[in-house]
mmCIF file of C-alpha atoms in Angstrom:
data_model
loop_
_atom_site.group_PDB
_atom_site.id
_atom_site.type_symbol
_atom_site.label_atom_id
_atom_site.label_comp_id
_atom_site.label_asym_id
_atom_site.label_seq_id
_atom_site.Cartn_x
_atom_site.Cartn_y
_atom_site.Cartn_z
ATOM 1 C CA MET A 384 96.690 105.459 87.575
ATOM 2 C CA THR A 385 96.717 103.127 90.570
ATOM 3 C CA PRO A 386 99.332 100.339 90.577
ATOM 4 C CA ILE A 387 97.930 96.841 90.097
ATOM 5 C CA THR A 388 100.828 94.911 91.667
ATOM 6 C CA TRP A 389 103.722 95.680 93.999
ATOM 7 C CA ASN A 390 107.071 96.383 92.372
ATOM 8 C CA VAL A 391 109.471 94.016 94.168
ATOM 9 C CA ASN A 392 112.398 96.260 93.175
ATOM 10 C CA ASP A 393 110.844 99.466 94.543
ATOM 11 C CA LYS A 394 109.787 98.707 98.113
ATOM 12 C CA SER A 395 111.028 98.897 101.662
ATOM 13 C CA ALA A 396 113.417 96.167 102.773
ATOM 14 C CA LEU A 397 110.961 95.508 105.626
ATOM 15 C CA LEU A 398 108.277 94.247 103.229
ATOM 16 C CA ASP A 399 108.072 90.788 101.673
ATOM 17 C CA VAL A 400 106.211 90.654 98.355
ATOM 18 C CA ASP A 401 105.018 87.298 97.000
ATOM 19 C CA SER A 402 106.074 86.131 93.533
ATOM 20 C CA ASN A 403 102.971 87.440 91.741
ATOM 21 C CA GLY A 404 103.239 90.874 93.396
ATOM 22 C CA LEU A 405 99.722 90.821 94.822
ATOM 23 C CA ARG A 406 100.395 90.145 98.505
ATOM 24 C CA VAL A 407 102.661 91.927 100.946
ATOM 25 C CA ASN A 408 103.780 90.702 104.359
ATOM 26 C CA TYR A 409 105.392 92.784 107.068
ATOM 27 C CA THR A 410 106.391 92.283 110.662
ATOM 28 C CA ALA A 411 105.765 94.931 113.279
ATOM 29 C CA GLU A 412 108.239 95.002 116.139
ATOM 30 C CA LEU A 413 106.528 95.376 119.512
ATOM 31 C CA ASN A 414 109.735 95.762 121.535
ATOM 32 C CA LYS A 415 111.729 98.459 119.789
ATOM 33 C CA LEU A 416 115.492 98.627 120.275
ATOM 34 C CA PRO A 417 116.792 101.709 122.052
ATOM 35 C CA GLY A 418 118.613 104.194 119.804
ATOM 36 C CA ASN A 419 121.846 103.872 121.801
ATOM 37 C CA CYS A 420 122.305 100.227 120.670
ATOM 38 C CA GLY A 421 124.126 101.452 117.571
ATOM 39 C CA ILE A 422 122.114 99.416 115.097
#
């Protein structure tokens, strides 16, 4: 069965789910940080 809404408790921390669980927002980073930054 296909999910109808997003589960706000079972998602990536990079996603923002609206209060009704129907819309998801994400931000793509164009300038990635180098791996040696230690983040």
